[in-house]
Amino acid sequence: MSTPTAGPASTLITNIGELSTQEASRGAAESVLRDAAVVFEGERISWIGAASEAPAADRMVDAGGRAGLPGWVDSHTHLVFAGDRSAEFEARMAGESYTAGGIAVTTEATRAASDYDLTRLLLARAAEAAAGGTTYLETKTGYGLSVEEERRHARIASTVANQVTFLGAHLVPAGADADEYTDLVCTRMLEAVLPYVQWADVFCERGAFSEEQSRRVLHACREAGLGLRVHGNQLGTGAGVRLAVEFAAASVDHVNFLTDDDVEALAGTWAGWKPDAAGAAGTVATCLPACDLSTRAPLAPARRLLDAGVQVALASNCNPGTSFTSSMGFCVATAVLQMELTVQEAVRAATFGGALALRVHTGEDRNGHRAVGSLAVGHRADLQLLNAPSAAHLAYRPGMPLTGAVWRAGQQLGMPAR
């Protein structure tokens, strides 16, 4: 359109029929622009507004009236694994109940895989996620469960994922003493993974780690300088939410079984929080609807949580046992069709909510990267265009591959310029 100037190349994406910015200072429904345009300069967003007022740029993409929204932020995945658990899935569909023990099957297969194979599998899964609109993702260790293997998996994960979570406290290995293994997680294993991870997590659940063991893990990891997350309240009511609030964890994930006290405690962490301000964020309740469907568990009460004032995220929980999908679009559709969220609330939970759970929703993250999860000037240029006129089609046409083009940090992964 214009003669290129010095500095990063600029890209104008114009004729966007509906743009869901999910801007932090606005509510979900208030963040929708019509007939909009966005300009990228390098990896940052430099302008957003009406298409009729868009400035010139070095390159133009005509969205053709399609809907635009932030790239998905998937804040809960388990992508470093090998092996297959489809037989376990079939058994569960035939009526067997889910327990945490199936993790051991994946642990054995993952330990046996080479660095090359684990990296290849991880890259393929990340590419699948990107093709579906995911531009920022977290992944966890947790299928190593020994000092050497957890370090290896953390190192491999750090080469692909945006953020890595240490989940040595995923399951007590067969034959190990639970307290002795907890001590190992809190000492030598934690020290081994520290160069590669930003977060720590614990599976606080029956069949995994008790309240007291979980508290020891969270305390040790906090002392080591890691941010905290909790797998909690998945299989029943328990201590997960309580511990997450006690330790000011960034998120508690699953949250299928909540008491009134749990909801009140989570809501209390958000008292006085301003969505466009840095710091002081509370504990995000991360809902994992694809996992709930696969385990035939009650869907997490996202509507109840939002109405109570709790910030909610949606994530894929992509893993081989209970949620072998990275489709955030599927999670959004499920949240709308079965969890009573509006389309824009679900989109917000899968974008801004995920960024909030990873603390990259505003300003710069701990690695100096720009904010993600919403479209605003200065944020990282992560955007997807749908092959549809509005985000409502994510739920209106569930299961359809609607993501038509993706930009991550200003780099186009999808359709060519027109």
Short mmCIF file of C-alpha atoms in Angstrom, two decimals:
data_model
loop_
_atom_site.label_atom_id
_atom_site.label_comp_id
_atom_site.label_asym_id
_atom_site.label_seq_id
_atom_site.Cartn_x
_atom_site.Cartn_y
_atom_site.Cartn_z
CA MET A 1 0.00 0.00 0.00
CA SER A 2 2.81 2.40 0.86
CA THR A 3 6.54 2.53 0.47
CA PRO A 4 8.18 0.46 3.25
CA THR A 5 9.93 2.52 5.89
CA ALA A 6 12.84 1.79 8.19
CA GLY A 7 12.11 -0.44 11.16
CA PRO A 8 9.96 -3.56 11.42
CA ALA A 9 7.71 -4.32 8.47
CA SER A 10 4.07 -3.46 9.08
CA THR A 11 1.01 -5.55 8.23
CA LEU A 12 -2.54 -4.24 7.97
CA ILE A 13 -5.32 -6.78 8.45
CA THR A 14 -8.46 -5.02 7.32
CA ASN A 15 -12.12 -5.71 6.59
CA ILE A 16 -12.55 -7.75 9.78
CA GLY A 17 -16.29 -8.17 10.17
CA GLU A 18 -16.18 -8.81 13.92
CA LEU A 19 -13.09 -8.34 16.08
CA SER A 20 -13.15 -9.75 19.62
CA THR A 21 -10.28 -7.87 21.25
CA GLN A 22 -10.87 -9.17 24.82
CA GLU A 23 -9.17 -5.97 25.94
CA ALA A 24 -8.49 -6.20 29.65
CA SER A 25 -10.27 -2.96 30.59
CA ARG A 26 -13.52 -4.07 28.94
CA GLY A 27 -15.94 -6.87 29.67
CA ALA A 28 -16.29 -9.80 27.30
CA ALA A 29 -19.33 -8.39 25.50
CA GLU A 30 -17.89 -4.85 25.36
CA SER A 31 -14.69 -5.88 23.58
CA VAL A 32 -16.26 -6.58 20.16
CA LEU A 33 -15.56 -4.17 17.27
CA ARG A 34 -17.32 -4.21 13.89
CA ASP A 35 -15.77 -3.50 10.50
CA ALA A 36 -12.37 -3.34 12.15
CA ALA A 37 -8.70 -3.43 11.26
CA VAL A 38 -5.43 -4.21 13.05
CA VAL A 39 -1.88 -3.16 12.25
CA PHE A 40 1.21 -5.13 13.29
CA GLU A 41 4.73 -3.75 13.36
CA GLY A 42 7.17 -6.57 13.82
CA GLU A 43 5.89 -8.69 16.68
CA ARG A 44 3.70 -6.00 18.30
CA ILE A 45 0.27 -4.54 17.65
CA SER A 46 0.65 -0.87 16.72
CA TRP A 47 -2.94 0.12 15.88
CA ILE A 48 -6.55 -1.12 16.24
CA GLY A 49 -9.69 0.61 15.05
CA ALA A 50 -12.27 1.07 12.34
CA ALA A 51 -11.23 -0.29 8.95
CA SER A 52 -12.21 3.02 7.34
CA GLU A 53 -9.60 4.82 9.45
CA ALA A 54 -6.74 2.32 9.13
CA PRO A 55 -3.27 3.71 8.41
CA ALA A 56 -1.16 2.54 5.49
CA ALA A 57 1.18 -0.42 5.95
CA ASP A 58 3.82 -2.35 4.05
CA ARG A 59 1.54 -5.31 3.53
CA MET A 60 -2.22 -5.79 3.53
CA VAL A 61 -4.43 -8.78 4.28
CA ASP A 62 -8.13 -8.51 3.41
CA ALA A 63 -10.07 -10.52 5.98
CA GLY A 64 -13.12 -10.53 3.71
CA GLY A 65 -15.57 -9.87 6.53
CA ARG A 66 -14.31 -12.78 8.63
CA ALA A 67 -14.20 -12.75 12.42
CA GLY A 68 -10.93 -12.05 14.21
CA LEU A 69 -9.96 -12.82 17.78
CA PRO A 70 -6.81 -13.27 19.86
CA GLY A 71 -4.85 -16.47 19.47
CA TRP A 72 -5.87 -19.05 22.05
CA VAL A 73 -3.79 -19.18 25.22
CA ASP A 74 -3.73 -22.80 26.36
CA SER A 75 -2.65 -22.65 29.99
CA HIS A 76 -2.82 -26.37 30.86
CA THR A 77 -1.33 -29.14 28.72
CA HIS A 78 0.74 -32.31 29.14
CA LEU A 79 2.45 -32.56 25.75
CA VAL A 80 5.71 -34.34 26.61
CA PHE A 81 4.72 -37.98 26.34
CA ALA A 82 4.97 -41.13 24.28
CA GLY A 83 2.68 -44.13 23.98
CA ASP A 84 -1.03 -44.68 23.57
CA ARG A 85 -3.89 -45.09 26.04
CA SER A 86 -6.80 -45.60 23.68
CA ALA A 87 -7.59 -48.97 25.31
CA GLU A 88 -8.03 -47.18 28.63
CA PHE A 89 -10.33 -44.69 26.91
CA GLU A 90 -12.44 -47.48 25.43
CA ALA A 91 -12.72 -49.15 28.83
CA ARG A 92 -13.83 -45.87 30.38
CA MET A 93 -16.46 -45.40 27.68
CA ALA A 94 -17.66 -48.92 28.50
CA GLY A 95 -18.27 -47.90 32.09
CA GLU A 96 -15.02 -48.06 34.04
CA SER A 97 -14.39 -45.03 36.23
CA TYR A 98 -11.34 -42.78 35.87
CA THR A 99 -8.55 -43.02 38.44
CA ALA A 100 -5.12 -41.38 38.47
CA GLY A 101 -3.31 -44.71 38.03
CA GLY A 102 -3.24 -44.65 34.23
CA ILE A 103 -0.47 -42.05 34.42
CA ALA A 104 1.95 -44.91 35.13
CA VAL A 105 1.31 -46.39 31.66
CA THR A 106 2.40 -43.15 30.00
CA THR A 107 5.37 -42.81 32.34
CA GLU A 108 6.77 -46.15 31.20
CA ALA A 109 6.40 -45.33 27.50
CA THR A 110 7.79 -41.81 27.90
CA ARG A 111 10.85 -42.94 29.80
CA ALA A 112 11.61 -45.38 26.99
CA ALA A 113 11.43 -42.71 24.26
CA SER A 114 14.57 -40.98 23.00
CA ASP A 115 15.14 -37.24 23.17
CA TYR A 116 14.67 -37.12 19.42
CA ASP A 117 11.32 -38.90 19.52
CA LEU A 118 9.98 -36.86 22.43
CA THR A 119 11.01 -33.62 20.72
CA ARG A 120 9.47 -34.73 17.43
CA LEU A 121 6.19 -35.64 19.14
CA LEU A 122 6.13 -32.38 21.08
CA LEU A 123 6.74 -30.31 17.96
CA ALA A 124 3.96 -32.14 16.10
CA ARG A 125 1.49 -31.51 18.94
CA ALA A 126 2.43 -27.85 19.18
CA ALA A 127 1.94 -27.52 15.41
CA GLU A 128 -1.52 -29.10 15.68
CA ALA A 129 -2.42 -26.62 18.39
CA ALA A 130 -1.16 -23.69 16.31
CA ALA A 131 -3.19 -24.82 13.31
CA GLY A 132 -6.26 -24.61 15.55
CA GLY A 133 -5.46 -21.05 16.62
CA THR A 134 -3.31 -21.58 19.74
CA THR A 135 -0.48 -19.05 19.78
CA TYR A 136 0.74 -19.37 23.38
CA LEU A 137 0.88 -22.53 25.45
CA GLU A 138 2.08 -23.99 28.69
CA THR A 139 3.06 -27.61 29.14
CA LYS A 140 4.05 -29.74 32.10
CA THR A 141 6.47 -32.44 33.07
CA GLY A 142 5.01 -35.30 35.08
CA TYR A 143 5.54 -38.41 32.99
CA GLY A 144 9.14 -38.85 34.14
CA LEU A 145 8.76 -39.18 37.92
CA SER A 146 12.50 -39.60 38.52
CA VAL A 147 15.17 -36.94 38.89
CA GLU A 148 16.84 -37.71 35.56
CA GLU A 149 13.62 -38.09 33.57
CA GLU A 150 11.89 -35.02 34.97
CA ARG A 151 14.97 -32.94 34.15
CA ARG A 152 15.07 -34.41 30.63
CA HIS A 153 11.40 -33.72 30.00
CA ALA A 154 11.65 -30.17 31.39
CA ARG A 155 14.62 -29.47 29.13
CA ILE A 156 12.81 -30.78 26.03
CA ALA A 157 9.60 -28.91 26.90
CA SER A 158 11.52 -25.64 27.31
CA THR A 159 12.62 -25.79 23.66
CA VAL A 160 9.04 -25.68 22.37
CA ALA A 161 6.50 -24.42 24.94
CA ASN A 162 6.19 -20.80 25.99
CA GLN A 163 6.08 -21.76 29.66
CA VAL A 164 6.93 -25.01 31.45
CA THR A 165 5.48 -26.33 34.70
CA PHE A 166 7.23 -28.84 36.97
CA LEU A 167 4.77 -31.61 37.84
CA GLY A 168 6.99 -34.16 39.52
CA ALA A 169 4.11 -34.46 42.00
CA HIS A 170 1.84 -36.03 39.40
CA LEU A 171 1.69 -39.55 40.80
CA VAL A 172 3.69 -41.61 43.28
CA PRO A 173 5.56 -44.23 41.21
CA ALA A 174 4.59 -47.85 41.78
CA GLY A 175 6.48 -49.36 44.70
CA ALA A 176 7.65 -46.00 46.06
CA ASP A 177 6.84 -44.71 49.53
CA ALA A 178 4.62 -41.65 49.15
CA ASP A 179 6.37 -39.53 51.77
CA GLU A 180 9.84 -40.47 50.57
CA TYR A 181 8.87 -39.65 46.99
CA THR A 182 7.42 -36.31 48.12
CA ASP A 183 10.76 -35.53 49.76
CA LEU A 184 12.50 -36.34 46.47
CA VAL A 185 10.17 -33.99 44.55
CA CYS A 186 10.90 -31.21 47.05
CA THR A 187 14.68 -31.57 46.94
CA ARG A 188 16.81 -33.19 44.24
CA MET A 189 14.09 -33.32 41.58
CA LEU A 190 13.14 -29.69 42.10
CA GLU A 191 16.78 -28.62 41.93
CA ALA A 192 17.29 -30.59 38.71
CA VAL A 193 14.43 -28.94 36.79
CA LEU A 194 14.86 -25.36 38.01
CA PRO A 195 16.83 -24.13 34.96
CA TYR A 196 13.97 -25.05 32.64
CA VAL A 197 10.68 -24.26 34.41
CA GLN A 198 8.68 -21.25 35.55
CA TRP A 199 5.93 -22.98 37.52
CA ALA A 200 5.27 -25.91 39.84
CA ASP A 201 2.09 -27.94 40.15
CA VAL A 202 0.81 -30.76 42.35
CA PHE A 203 -1.98 -33.28 41.80
CA CYS A 204 -3.80 -32.89 45.11
CA GLU A 205 -6.30 -35.71 44.84
CA ARG A 206 -7.14 -39.12 46.20
CA GLY A 207 -4.86 -41.64 44.53
CA ALA A 208 -2.21 -38.96 44.04
CA PHE A 209 -0.96 -36.55 46.77
CA SER A 210 -2.55 -35.85 50.12
CA GLU A 211 -3.16 -32.38 51.51
CA GLU A 212 -0.09 -32.56 53.71
CA GLN A 213 2.14 -33.85 50.91
CA SER A 214 0.78 -31.25 48.52
CA ARG A 215 1.48 -28.50 51.04
CA ARG A 216 5.11 -29.65 51.32
CA VAL A 217 5.51 -29.56 47.53
CA LEU A 218 3.98 -26.12 47.19
CA HIS A 219 6.07 -24.71 50.03
CA ALA A 220 9.35 -26.08 48.62
CA CYS A 221 8.61 -24.85 45.11
CA ARG A 222 7.59 -21.41 46.32
CA GLU A 223 10.83 -21.18 48.31
CA ALA A 224 12.71 -22.07 45.12
CA GLY A 225 11.13 -19.08 43.37
CA LEU A 226 8.60 -20.85 41.17
CA GLY A 227 5.06 -19.71 40.53
CA LEU A 228 2.42 -22.15 41.73
CA ARG A 229 -0.52 -24.02 40.26
CA VAL A 230 -2.68 -26.85 41.65
CA HIS A 231 -4.54 -29.78 40.09
CA GLY A 232 -7.52 -29.75 42.43
CA ASN A 233 -11.07 -30.88 43.07
CA GLN A 234 -11.21 -33.11 39.99
CA LEU A 235 -12.42 -36.39 41.47
CA GLY A 236 -14.28 -34.99 44.44
CA THR A 237 -14.28 -32.22 47.01
CA GLY A 238 -10.95 -31.87 48.74
CA ALA A 239 -8.08 -29.62 49.70
CA GLY A 240 -7.02 -28.44 46.23
CA VAL A 241 -8.83 -25.11 46.15
CA ARG A 242 -8.04 -24.45 49.79
CA LEU A 243 -4.32 -24.96 49.20
CA ALA A 244 -4.33 -22.91 46.00
CA VAL A 245 -5.82 -19.97 47.88
CA GLU A 246 -3.54 -20.45 50.88
CA PHE A 247 -0.43 -20.34 48.69
CA ALA A 248 -1.76 -17.61 46.35
CA ALA A 249 -1.42 -19.98 43.40
CA ALA A 250 -1.96 -18.46 39.96
CA SER A 251 -4.55 -21.13 39.15
CA VAL A 252 -6.36 -24.17 40.40
CA ASP A 253 -7.27 -26.49 37.55
CA HIS A 254 -10.13 -28.97 37.00
CA VAL A 255 -12.43 -27.63 39.80
CA ASN A 256 -15.24 -30.08 39.04
CA PHE A 257 -16.40 -30.50 42.64
CA LEU A 258 -16.67 -27.26 44.59
CA THR A 259 -18.30 -26.41 47.88
CA ASP A 260 -19.80 -23.01 48.61
CA ASP A 261 -16.73 -22.31 50.75
CA ASP A 262 -14.43 -23.14 47.82
CA VAL A 263 -16.23 -20.70 45.52
CA GLU A 264 -16.25 -18.01 48.20
CA ALA A 265 -12.53 -18.50 48.86
CA LEU A 266 -11.67 -18.20 45.16
CA ALA A 267 -13.86 -15.12 44.78
CA GLY A 268 -12.10 -13.53 47.75
CA THR A 269 -8.79 -13.63 45.92
CA TRP A 270 -10.24 -11.28 43.28
CA ALA A 271 -11.58 -8.63 45.65
CA GLY A 272 -10.39 -5.22 44.49
CA TRP A 273 -8.55 -6.55 41.43
CA LYS A 274 -8.47 -4.29 38.37
CA PRO A 275 -8.24 -6.23 35.08
CA ASP A 276 -6.02 -3.70 33.35
CA ALA A 277 -3.56 -3.34 36.23
CA ALA A 278 -0.36 -5.28 36.72
CA GLY A 279 -0.03 -7.58 39.70
CA ALA A 280 -2.43 -8.45 42.51
CA ALA A 281 -4.30 -11.01 40.40
CA GLY A 282 -6.09 -13.78 42.27
CA THR A 283 -6.35 -17.52 41.71
CA VAL A 284 -7.83 -18.37 38.32
CA ALA A 285 -10.23 -21.31 38.14
CA THR A 286 -9.16 -23.23 35.03
CA CYS A 287 -11.88 -25.42 33.56
CA LEU A 288 -10.96 -28.36 31.32
CA PRO A 289 -14.16 -29.37 29.53
CA ALA A 290 -12.61 -31.82 27.06
CA CYS A 291 -11.24 -33.77 30.00
CA ASP A 292 -14.61 -33.68 31.76
CA LEU A 293 -16.29 -35.18 28.71
CA SER A 294 -13.63 -37.85 28.28
CA THR A 295 -13.84 -38.93 31.92
CA ARG A 296 -17.62 -38.49 32.05
CA ALA A 297 -17.19 -36.20 35.02
CA PRO A 298 -19.56 -33.38 35.91
CA LEU A 299 -18.55 -30.32 33.92
CA ALA A 300 -16.78 -27.69 36.00
CA PRO A 301 -19.24 -25.02 37.22
CA ALA A 302 -17.90 -22.15 35.13
CA ARG A 303 -21.18 -20.19 35.24
CA ARG A 304 -21.31 -20.38 39.02
CA LEU A 305 -17.68 -19.26 39.28
CA LEU A 306 -18.09 -16.30 36.93
CA ASP A 307 -21.25 -15.17 38.69
CA ALA A 308 -19.35 -15.25 42.00
CA GLY A 309 -16.65 -12.97 40.62
CA VAL A 310 -13.97 -15.60 39.98
CA GLN A 311 -11.82 -15.22 36.88
CA VAL A 312 -12.12 -18.35 34.72
CA ALA A 313 -9.84 -19.87 32.09
CA LEU A 314 -10.52 -22.62 29.57
CA ALA A 315 -7.68 -24.96 28.61
CA SER A 316 -7.36 -28.16 26.62
CA ASN A 317 -5.54 -30.35 29.17
CA CYS A 318 -4.12 -32.16 26.13
CA ASN A 319 -2.76 -35.46 27.44
CA PRO A 320 -2.84 -39.12 26.36
CA GLY A 321 -5.18 -40.44 29.02
CA THR A 322 -8.10 -38.11 29.59
CA SER A 323 -8.08 -35.35 26.96
CA PHE A 324 -6.16 -36.16 23.80
CA THR A 325 -7.07 -32.95 22.00
CA SER A 326 -5.52 -29.51 21.69
CA SER A 327 -8.66 -28.00 20.16
CA MET A 328 -9.44 -24.87 22.11
CA GLY A 329 -12.31 -24.25 19.70
CA PHE A 330 -13.88 -27.48 20.94
CA CYS A 331 -13.43 -26.31 24.54
CA VAL A 332 -15.10 -22.99 23.72
CA ALA A 333 -18.02 -24.76 22.01
CA THR A 334 -18.49 -27.05 24.99
CA ALA A 335 -18.42 -24.11 27.40
CA VAL A 336 -21.17 -22.41 25.43
CA LEU A 337 -23.32 -25.45 24.70
CA GLN A 338 -23.04 -27.23 28.04
CA MET A 339 -21.52 -24.89 30.66
CA GLU A 340 -23.86 -21.90 30.23
CA LEU A 341 -21.22 -19.38 29.13
CA THR A 342 -21.96 -16.85 26.44
CA VAL A 343 -19.81 -17.01 23.32
CA GLN A 344 -17.78 -13.97 24.33
CA GLU A 345 -17.33 -15.24 27.90
CA ALA A 346 -16.01 -18.52 26.55
CA VAL A 347 -13.69 -16.78 24.08
CA ARG A 348 -12.43 -14.55 26.88
CA ALA A 349 -11.75 -17.55 29.11
CA ALA A 350 -9.76 -19.23 26.32
CA THR A 351 -7.70 -16.11 25.59
CA PHE A 352 -7.48 -13.47 28.31
CA GLY A 353 -8.32 -16.04 31.02
CA GLY A 354 -5.49 -18.32 29.98
CA ALA A 355 -3.08 -15.39 29.85
CA LEU A 356 -4.22 -14.36 33.31
CA ALA A 357 -3.58 -17.89 34.62
CA LEU A 358 -0.05 -17.69 33.20
CA ARG A 359 0.39 -14.07 34.33
CA VAL A 360 1.10 -12.79 30.81
CA HIS A 361 -2.14 -10.81 30.49
CA THR A 362 -0.54 -7.38 30.84
CA GLY A 363 2.82 -5.70 30.66
CA GLU A 364 5.75 -8.04 30.09
CA ASP A 365 6.19 -11.54 31.38
CA ARG A 366 9.24 -12.73 33.29
CA ASN A 367 11.11 -13.37 30.03
CA GLY A 368 10.45 -9.89 28.71
CA HIS A 369 7.82 -10.94 26.19
CA ARG A 370 4.78 -8.84 25.40
CA ALA A 371 1.33 -9.43 26.84
CA VAL A 372 -0.84 -12.03 25.11
CA GLY A 373 -4.47 -13.12 25.30
CA SER A 374 -6.00 -9.85 24.18
CA LEU A 375 -5.63 -7.45 21.28
CA ALA A 376 -4.35 -4.04 22.32
CA VAL A 377 -1.65 -1.65 21.18
CA GLY A 378 1.71 -2.84 22.47
CA HIS A 379 0.62 -6.43 22.98
CA ARG A 380 2.15 -9.31 21.09
CA ALA A 381 0.66 -9.65 17.63
CA ASP A 382 -1.19 -12.95 18.12
CA LEU A 383 -4.40 -13.13 16.10
CA GLN A 384 -6.56 -15.67 14.34
CA LEU A 385 -9.15 -15.24 11.61
CA LEU A 386 -12.10 -17.60 11.49
CA ASN A 387 -13.69 -18.86 8.30
CA ALA A 388 -16.91 -17.44 9.68
CA PRO A 389 -18.46 -14.00 10.13
CA SER A 390 -18.59 -14.15 13.94
CA ALA A 391 -17.15 -15.99 16.93
CA ALA A 392 -20.64 -17.40 17.54
CA HIS A 393 -19.89 -19.95 14.81
CA LEU A 394 -17.43 -21.67 17.17
CA ALA A 395 -20.46 -23.00 19.05
CA TYR A 396 -23.01 -22.69 16.23
CA ARG A 397 -20.89 -25.07 14.10
CA PRO A 398 -19.22 -27.21 16.80
CA GLY A 399 -16.34 -29.38 15.75
CA MET A 400 -15.75 -27.61 12.45
CA PRO A 401 -12.16 -26.46 11.68
CA LEU A 402 -12.96 -22.76 11.53
CA THR A 403 -9.50 -21.25 12.09
CA GLY A 404 -8.46 -19.97 8.66
CA ALA A 405 -5.35 -17.92 9.39
CA VAL A 406 -3.07 -17.43 12.36
CA TRP A 407 -0.43 -14.83 13.26
CA ARG A 408 1.95 -15.49 16.14
CA ALA A 409 4.23 -12.65 17.22
CA GLY A 410 3.40 -10.98 13.91
CA GLN A 411 4.41 -13.97 11.78
CA GLN A 412 1.67 -15.35 9.57
CA LEU A 413 1.09 -19.07 9.83
CA GLY A 414 -2.10 -19.18 7.75
CA MET A 415 -3.63 -17.74 4.59
CA PRO A 416 -1.58 -15.59 2.18
CA ALA A 417 -1.99 -11.86 1.74
CA ARG A 418 -4.41 -10.64 -0.92
#
